[in-house]
Amino acid sequence: MHYELCIMHYNTFVFDLDGTLLDTLQDLANSVNYALQQHGMPQHSIDDIRRFVGNGVRLLMERAVPDGAANAEFEECFADFRQHYMMHSLDTTRPYDGITEVLHELKARGCQLAVVSNKMMAATQELIRHFFPEIEVAIGEHEAEGIRKKPAPDTVFEALRQLNTDPSKLNTDPSAVYVGDSDVDLLTARNSGLPCISVLWGFRDREFLLQHGATTLINRPEELLEF
């Protein structure tokens, strides 16, 4: 029955990364606080970092650095963060319980899998290669001119293109679904014309997601197999 649901309903799953597939919060916090410490700036708690993430690493650092991008040391601090994170992105990061098994099952059913993230492209692709080799397409912060980060639909459309799925046909052939954990993901799905499954094991809670328009929420990764 699950096989028929997957093939007849959604056969393409586009995932967010941080807070959806991977618990990256501690490594992000460590790199943020390392960079802040290098510049004599106050550090942040893990709960602070949880609130800051979701809109890409530059905005993460703008929220973490006093006075944000207006701080005279911001660019150097941001560069220190990027360098540290590229070296330490695998220190404590792990898939959420059950994610690996669900991805294997979706793949076995013939589903296409992609990741789109506002994380740096190199870090996104390194993490996918390390943890989820079954995912065909992984797109992070894109350096190509004209491709905007989430919540713009550009990276989703690029992922679908690489999966040989025509985004213009999604309204008449709703075979793809977006899976994420945040308000940014809800907007990204909406802007892409995709339905959104919001997960409750990530960086945002049920009340927050409902306030931002979530309509389909799941508590455990294995619930994805019902779609």
PDB file of C-alpha atoms in Angstrom:
ATOM      1  CA  MET A   1       0.000   0.000   0.000  1.00  0.00           C
ATOM      2  CA  HIS A   2       2.807   2.406   0.821  1.00  0.00           C
ATOM      3  CA  TYR A   3       4.389   1.712  -2.549  1.00  0.00           C
ATOM      4  CA  GLU A   4       1.221   2.684  -4.381  1.00  0.00           C
ATOM      5  CA  LEU A   5       0.848   5.850  -2.328  1.00  0.00           C
ATOM      6  CA  CYS A   6       4.401   6.923  -3.154  1.00  0.00           C
ATOM      7  CA  ILE A   7       4.138   6.264  -6.877  1.00  0.00           C
ATOM      8  CA  MET A   8       0.565   7.518  -7.283  1.00  0.00           C
ATOM      9  CA  HIS A   9       0.918  10.576  -5.064  1.00  0.00           C
ATOM     10  CA  TYR A  10       4.432  11.957  -4.585  1.00  0.00           C
ATOM     11  CA  ASN A  11       7.346  10.462  -6.441  1.00  0.00           C
ATOM     12  CA  THR A  12       9.711  13.427  -5.947  1.00  0.00           C
ATOM     13  CA  PHE A  13      10.720  14.653  -2.492  1.00  0.00           C
ATOM     14  CA  VAL A  14      12.571  17.957  -2.137  1.00  0.00           C
ATOM     15  CA  PHE A  15      14.026  18.266   1.351  1.00  0.00           C
ATOM     16  CA  ASP A  16      15.375  21.107   3.409  1.00  0.00           C
ATOM     17  CA  LEU A  17      18.619  20.075   5.133  1.00  0.00           C
ATOM     18  CA  ASP A  18      19.234  21.696   8.547  1.00  0.00           C
ATOM     19  CA  GLY A  19      16.491  20.770  10.989  1.00  0.00           C
ATOM     20  CA  THR A  20      14.856  18.390   8.522  1.00  0.00           C
ATOM     21  CA  LEU A  21      17.379  15.715   7.591  1.00  0.00           C
ATOM     22  CA  LEU A  22      20.300  16.687   9.810  1.00  0.00           C
ATOM     23  CA  ASP A  23      20.636  18.033  13.321  1.00  0.00           C
ATOM     24  CA  THR A  24      23.350  20.599  12.580  1.00  0.00           C
ATOM     25  CA  LEU A  25      22.618  22.997  15.404  1.00  0.00           C
ATOM     26  CA  GLN A  26      25.588  22.277  17.673  1.00  0.00           C
ATOM     27  CA  ASP A  27      28.172  22.521  14.882  1.00  0.00           C
ATOM     28  CA  LEU A  28      26.634  25.779  13.658  1.00  0.00           C
ATOM     29  CA  ALA A  29      26.654  27.158  17.201  1.00  0.00           C
ATOM     30  CA  ASN A  30      30.270  26.117  17.727  1.00  0.00           C
ATOM     31  CA  SER A  31      31.391  27.860  14.532  1.00  0.00           C
ATOM     32  CA  VAL A  32      29.390  30.995  15.256  1.00  0.00           C
ATOM     33  CA  ASN A  33      30.824  31.268  18.757  1.00  0.00           C
ATOM     34  CA  TYR A  34      34.349  30.531  17.552  1.00  0.00           C
ATOM     35  CA  ALA A  35      34.124  33.418  15.097  1.00  0.00           C
ATOM     36  CA  LEU A  36      32.628  35.741  17.695  1.00  0.00           C
ATOM     37  CA  GLN A  37      35.330  34.818  20.191  1.00  0.00           C
ATOM     38  CA  GLN A  38      38.048  35.612  17.642  1.00  0.00           C
ATOM     39  CA  HIS A  39      36.737  39.167  17.525  1.00  0.00           C
ATOM     40  CA  GLY A  40      36.020  39.644  21.206  1.00  0.00           C
ATOM     41  CA  MET A  41      32.259  39.584  20.693  1.00  0.00           C
ATOM     42  CA  PRO A  42      29.722  38.057  23.110  1.00  0.00           C
ATOM     43  CA  GLN A  43      28.790  34.460  22.403  1.00  0.00           C
ATOM     44  CA  HIS A  44      25.322  32.954  22.093  1.00  0.00           C
ATOM     45  CA  SER A  45      23.438  30.046  23.632  1.00  0.00           C
ATOM     46  CA  ILE A  46      22.238  27.091  21.579  1.00  0.00           C
ATOM     47  CA  ASP A  47      18.683  28.444  21.878  1.00  0.00           C
ATOM     48  CA  ASP A  48      19.817  31.773  20.431  1.00  0.00           C
ATOM     49  CA  ILE A  49      21.353  29.974  17.459  1.00  0.00           C
ATOM     50  CA  ARG A  50      18.154  27.939  17.006  1.00  0.00           C
ATOM     51  CA  ARG A  51      16.235  31.205  16.578  1.00  0.00           C
ATOM     52  CA  PHE A  52      18.868  32.664  14.236  1.00  0.00           C
ATOM     53  CA  VAL A  53      19.054  29.821  11.696  1.00  0.00           C
ATOM     54  CA  GLY A  54      16.854  29.286   8.657  1.00  0.00           C
ATOM     55  CA  ASN A  55      17.722  32.089   6.262  1.00  0.00           C
ATOM     56  CA  GLY A  56      21.284  31.212   5.281  1.00  0.00           C
ATOM     57  CA  VAL A  57      24.593  31.582   7.056  1.00  0.00           C
ATOM     58  CA  ARG A  58      25.099  35.249   6.264  1.00  0.00           C
ATOM     59  CA  LEU A  59      21.854  36.213   7.970  1.00  0.00           C
ATOM     60  CA  LEU A  60      22.733  33.811  10.797  1.00  0.00           C
ATOM     61  CA  MET A  61      25.887  35.823  11.388  1.00  0.00           C
ATOM     62  CA  GLU A  62      24.114  39.151  10.951  1.00  0.00           C
ATOM     63  CA  ARG A  63      21.846  38.098  13.808  1.00  0.00           C
ATOM     64  CA  ALA A  64      24.759  36.859  15.922  1.00  0.00           C
ATOM     65  CA  VAL A  65      27.184  39.786  15.494  1.00  0.00           C
ATOM     66  CA  PRO A  66      26.435  42.971  17.454  1.00  0.00           C
ATOM     67  CA  ASP A  67      25.019  45.556  15.006  1.00  0.00           C
ATOM     68  CA  GLY A  68      24.985  42.893  12.295  1.00  0.00           C
ATOM     69  CA  ALA A  69      26.444  43.766   8.908  1.00  0.00           C
ATOM     70  CA  ALA A  70      26.998  47.345  10.087  1.00  0.00           C
ATOM     71  CA  ASN A  71      29.712  46.120  12.457  1.00  0.00           C
ATOM     72  CA  ALA A  72      33.138  47.087  11.084  1.00  0.00           C
ATOM     73  CA  GLU A  73      34.435  43.575  11.780  1.00  0.00           C
ATOM     74  CA  PHE A  74      31.443  41.741  10.330  1.00  0.00           C
ATOM     75  CA  GLU A  75      33.025  40.524   7.093  1.00  0.00           C
ATOM     76  CA  GLU A  76      36.133  39.204   8.867  1.00  0.00           C
ATOM     77  CA  CYS A  77      33.976  37.517  11.486  1.00  0.00           C
ATOM     78  CA  PHE A  78      31.776  35.979   8.794  1.00  0.00           C
ATOM     79  CA  ALA A  79      34.862  34.708   6.964  1.00  0.00           C
ATOM     80  CA  ASP A  80      36.135  33.126  10.184  1.00  0.00           C
ATOM     81  CA  PHE A  81      32.790  31.413  10.638  1.00  0.00           C
ATOM     82  CA  ARG A  82      32.810  30.018   7.106  1.00  0.00           C
ATOM     83  CA  GLN A  83      36.365  28.708   7.411  1.00  0.00           C
ATOM     84  CA  HIS A  84      35.706  27.110  10.798  1.00  0.00           C
ATOM     85  CA  TYR A  85      32.415  25.547   9.712  1.00  0.00           C
ATOM     86  CA  MET A  86      33.903  23.965   6.602  1.00  0.00           C
ATOM     87  CA  MET A  87      36.454  22.264   8.860  1.00  0.00           C
ATOM     88  CA  HIS A  88      34.014  21.261  11.614  1.00  0.00           C
ATOM     89  CA  SER A  89      30.637  20.665   9.955  1.00  0.00           C
ATOM     90  CA  LEU A  90      30.842  16.938  10.742  1.00  0.00           C
ATOM     91  CA  ASP A  91      31.928  17.163  14.386  1.00  0.00           C
ATOM     92  CA  THR A  92      28.527  16.524  15.980  1.00  0.00           C
ATOM     93  CA  THR A  93      26.096  16.703  13.054  1.00  0.00           C
ATOM     94  CA  ARG A  94      23.973  13.574  12.642  1.00  0.00           C
ATOM     95  CA  PRO A  95      20.819  12.492  10.785  1.00  0.00           C
ATOM     96  CA  TYR A  96      17.684  12.588  12.872  1.00  0.00           C
ATOM     97  CA  ASP A  97      16.597   9.159  14.089  1.00  0.00           C
ATOM     98  CA  GLY A  98      14.817   7.263  11.331  1.00  0.00           C
ATOM     99  CA  ILE A  99      15.765   9.605   8.476  1.00  0.00           C
ATOM    100  CA  THR A 100      18.344   7.331   6.856  1.00  0.00           C
ATOM    101  CA  GLU A 101      15.974   4.364   6.821  1.00  0.00           C
ATOM    102  CA  VAL A 102      13.136   6.438   5.344  1.00  0.00           C
ATOM    103  CA  LEU A 103      15.341   7.788   2.562  1.00  0.00           C
ATOM    104  CA  HIS A 104      16.455   4.248   1.727  1.00  0.00           C
ATOM    105  CA  GLU A 105      12.825   3.125   1.560  1.00  0.00           C
ATOM    106  CA  LEU A 106      11.745   6.054  -0.614  1.00  0.00           C
ATOM    107  CA  LYS A 107      14.629   5.353  -2.956  1.00  0.00           C
ATOM    108  CA  ALA A 108      13.725   1.661  -3.101  1.00  0.00           C
ATOM    109  CA  ARG A 109      10.204   2.654  -4.139  1.00  0.00           C
ATOM    110  CA  GLY A 110      11.596   4.590  -7.095  1.00  0.00           C
ATOM    111  CA  CYS A 111      11.177   8.079  -5.673  1.00  0.00           C
ATOM    112  CA  GLN A 112      13.499  10.925  -6.666  1.00  0.00           C
ATOM    113  CA  LEU A 113      15.239  12.765  -3.831  1.00  0.00           C
ATOM    114  CA  ALA A 114      16.747  16.239  -3.703  1.00  0.00           C
ATOM    115  CA  VAL A 115      17.967  18.709  -1.086  1.00  0.00           C
ATOM    116  CA  VAL A 116      17.814  22.493  -1.294  1.00  0.00           C
ATOM    117  CA  SER A 117      19.428  24.541   1.444  1.00  0.00           C
ATOM    118  CA  ASN A 118      20.493  28.093   2.231  1.00  0.00           C
ATOM    119  CA  LYS A 119      23.684  26.593   3.616  1.00  0.00           C
ATOM    120  CA  MET A 120      26.897  27.182   1.648  1.00  0.00           C
ATOM    121  CA  MET A 121      26.983  25.053  -1.510  1.00  0.00           C
ATOM    122  CA  ALA A 122      30.245  23.292  -0.612  1.00  0.00           C
ATOM    123  CA  ALA A 123      29.032  22.430   2.894  1.00  0.00           C
ATOM    124  CA  THR A 124      25.660  21.229   1.592  1.00  0.00           C
ATOM    125  CA  GLN A 125      27.188  18.899  -0.946  1.00  0.00           C
ATOM    126  CA  GLU A 126      29.807  17.591   1.494  1.00  0.00           C
ATOM    127  CA  LEU A 127      27.148  16.727   4.064  1.00  0.00           C
ATOM    128  CA  ILE A 128      24.957  14.975   1.493  1.00  0.00           C
ATOM    129  CA  ARG A 129      27.871  12.953   0.134  1.00  0.00           C
ATOM    130  CA  HIS A 130      28.810  11.919   3.656  1.00  0.00           C
ATOM    131  CA  PHE A 131      25.385  11.071   5.078  1.00  0.00           C
ATOM    132  CA  PHE A 132      22.974  10.525   2.185  1.00  0.00           C
ATOM    133  CA  PRO A 133      24.636   9.237  -0.995  1.00  0.00           C
ATOM    134  CA  GLU A 134      21.233   8.103  -2.264  1.00  0.00           C
ATOM    135  CA  ILE A 135      20.146  11.731  -2.739  1.00  0.00           C
ATOM    136  CA  GLU A 136      20.686  12.589  -6.395  1.00  0.00           C
ATOM    137  CA  VAL A 137      20.690  16.389  -6.232  1.00  0.00           C
ATOM    138  CA  ALA A 138      21.987  18.707  -3.500  1.00  0.00           C
ATOM    139  CA  ILE A 139      21.853  22.463  -3.957  1.00  0.00           C
ATOM    140  CA  GLY A 140      23.083  25.015  -1.442  1.00  0.00           C
ATOM    141  CA  GLU A 141      23.592  28.760  -1.591  1.00  0.00           C
ATOM    142  CA  HIS A 142      23.983  29.220  -5.328  1.00  0.00           C
ATOM    143  CA  GLU A 143      26.675  31.407  -6.788  1.00  0.00           C
ATOM    144  CA  ALA A 144      25.178  31.558 -10.270  1.00  0.00           C
ATOM    145  CA  GLU A 145      23.831  34.976 -11.195  1.00  0.00           C
ATOM    146  CA  GLY A 146      20.066  35.260 -10.946  1.00  0.00           C
ATOM    147  CA  ILE A 147      19.517  32.220  -8.712  1.00  0.00           C
ATOM    148  CA  ARG A 148      18.102  33.513  -5.447  1.00  0.00           C
ATOM    149  CA  LYS A 149      18.161  31.670  -2.130  1.00  0.00           C
ATOM    150  CA  LYS A 150      15.080  30.386  -0.342  1.00  0.00           C
ATOM    151  CA  PRO A 151      12.287  31.409   0.109  1.00  0.00           C
ATOM    152  CA  ALA A 152      12.589  32.252  -3.594  1.00  0.00           C
ATOM    153  CA  PRO A 153      11.749  29.166  -5.689  1.00  0.00           C
ATOM    154  CA  ASP A 154      14.946  29.294  -7.757  1.00  0.00           C
ATOM    155  CA  THR A 155      16.919  26.523  -6.028  1.00  0.00           C
ATOM    156  CA  VAL A 156      13.848  24.269  -5.929  1.00  0.00           C
ATOM    157  CA  PHE A 157      13.303  24.764  -9.650  1.00  0.00           C
ATOM    158  CA  GLU A 158      16.992  24.074 -10.284  1.00  0.00           C
ATOM    159  CA  ALA A 159      16.756  20.848  -8.274  1.00  0.00           C
ATOM    160  CA  LEU A 160      13.670  19.759 -10.206  1.00  0.00           C
ATOM    161  CA  ARG A 161      15.397  20.590 -13.481  1.00  0.00           C
ATOM    162  CA  GLN A 162      18.341  18.388 -12.507  1.00  0.00           C
ATOM    163  CA  LEU A 163      15.857  15.625 -11.691  1.00  0.00           C
ATOM    164  CA  ASN A 164      14.311  16.080 -15.158  1.00  0.00           C
ATOM    165  CA  THR A 165      11.046  17.354 -13.674  1.00  0.00           C
ATOM    166  CA  ASP A 166       9.397  20.315 -15.390  1.00  0.00           C
ATOM    167  CA  PRO A 167       8.359  22.866 -12.711  1.00  0.00           C
ATOM    168  CA  SER A 168       5.782  24.366 -15.071  1.00  0.00           C
ATOM    169  CA  LYS A 169       3.770  21.124 -14.964  1.00  0.00           C
ATOM    170  CA  LEU A 170       3.515  20.889 -11.185  1.00  0.00           C
ATOM    171  CA  ASN A 171       0.055  22.474 -11.054  1.00  0.00           C
ATOM    172  CA  THR A 172      -1.393  19.835 -13.363  1.00  0.00           C
ATOM    173  CA  ASP A 173       0.825  16.956 -12.228  1.00  0.00           C
ATOM    174  CA  PRO A 174       1.390  17.340  -8.447  1.00  0.00           C
ATOM    175  CA  SER A 175       3.970  14.589  -8.179  1.00  0.00           C
ATOM    176  CA  ALA A 176       6.507  16.533  -6.082  1.00  0.00           C
ATOM    177  CA  VAL A 177       6.397  17.635  -2.448  1.00  0.00           C
ATOM    178  CA  TYR A 178       8.592  19.854  -0.302  1.00  0.00           C
ATOM    179  CA  VAL A 179       9.635  18.764   3.213  1.00  0.00           C
ATOM    180  CA  GLY A 180      10.979  21.260   5.748  1.00  0.00           C
ATOM    181  CA  ASP A 181      10.943  22.481   9.334  1.00  0.00           C
ATOM    182  CA  SER A 182      10.572  26.260   9.209  1.00  0.00           C
ATOM    183  CA  ASP A 183       8.572  29.271   8.072  1.00  0.00           C
ATOM    184  CA  VAL A 184      11.163  29.794   5.320  1.00  0.00           C
ATOM    185  CA  ASP A 185      10.397  26.298   4.060  1.00  0.00           C
ATOM    186  CA  LEU A 186       6.663  26.992   4.042  1.00  0.00           C
ATOM    187  CA  LEU A 187       7.255  30.122   1.959  1.00  0.00           C
ATOM    188  CA  THR A 188       9.664  28.296  -0.322  1.00  0.00           C
ATOM    189  CA  ALA A 189       7.116  25.562  -1.001  1.00  0.00           C
ATOM    190  CA  ARG A 190       4.373  28.116  -1.618  1.00  0.00           C
ATOM    191  CA  ASN A 191       6.544  30.147  -3.973  1.00  0.00           C
ATOM    192  CA  SER A 192       7.494  26.958  -5.824  1.00  0.00           C
ATOM    193  CA  GLY A 193       3.912  25.769  -6.212  1.00  0.00           C
ATOM    194  CA  LEU A 194       4.576  22.666  -4.103  1.00  0.00           C
ATOM    195  CA  PRO A 195       2.641  21.228  -1.176  1.00  0.00           C
ATOM    196  CA  CYS A 196       4.648  21.282   2.051  1.00  0.00           C
ATOM    197  CA  ILE A 197       5.087  18.677   4.754  1.00  0.00           C
ATOM    198  CA  SER A 198       6.322  20.358   7.950  1.00  0.00           C
ATOM    199  CA  VAL A 199       8.364  18.231  10.368  1.00  0.00           C
ATOM    200  CA  LEU A 200       8.173  18.619  14.137  1.00  0.00           C
ATOM    201  CA  TRP A 201      11.590  17.248  15.097  1.00  0.00           C
ATOM    202  CA  GLY A 202      13.503  20.246  13.733  1.00  0.00           C
ATOM    203  CA  PHE A 203      14.268  23.821  14.791  1.00  0.00           C
ATOM    204  CA  ARG A 204      10.661  25.125  15.049  1.00  0.00           C
ATOM    205  CA  ASP A 205       7.729  23.884  17.114  1.00  0.00           C
ATOM    206  CA  ARG A 206       4.131  23.070  16.179  1.00  0.00           C
ATOM    207  CA  GLU A 207       2.663  26.389  17.337  1.00  0.00           C
ATOM    208  CA  PHE A 208       5.220  28.389  15.347  1.00  0.00           C
ATOM    209  CA  LEU A 209       4.620  26.361  12.186  1.00  0.00           C
ATOM    210  CA  LEU A 210       0.838  26.587  12.465  1.00  0.00           C
ATOM    211  CA  GLN A 211       1.095  30.356  12.942  1.00  0.00           C
ATOM    212  CA  HIS A 212       3.041  30.498   9.678  1.00  0.00           C
ATOM    213  CA  GLY A 213       0.541  28.509   7.663  1.00  0.00           C
ATOM    214  CA  ALA A 214       1.532  24.868   8.066  1.00  0.00           C
ATOM    215  CA  THR A 215      -1.280  22.483   7.138  1.00  0.00           C
ATOM    216  CA  THR A 216       0.460  19.101   7.099  1.00  0.00           C
ATOM    217  CA  LEU A 217       2.681  18.246  10.066  1.00  0.00           C
ATOM    218  CA  ILE A 218       4.411  15.003  10.983  1.00  0.00           C
ATOM    219  CA  ASN A 219       6.043  13.871  14.218  1.00  0.00           C
ATOM    220  CA  ARG A 220       8.283  11.060  12.936  1.00  0.00           C
ATOM    221  CA  PRO A 221      10.270  10.518   9.721  1.00  0.00           C
ATOM    222  CA  GLU A 222       8.495   7.217   8.972  1.00  0.00           C
ATOM    223  CA  GLU A 223       5.265   9.148   8.467  1.00  0.00           C
ATOM    224  CA  LEU A 224       6.732  10.359   5.167  1.00  0.00           C
ATOM    225  CA  LEU A 225       6.130   6.853   3.837  1.00  0.00           C
ATOM    226  CA  GLU A 226       2.380   7.467   4.015  1.00  0.00           C
ATOM    227  CA  PHE A 227       2.477  10.177   1.330  1.00  0.00           C
TER     228      PHE A 227
END
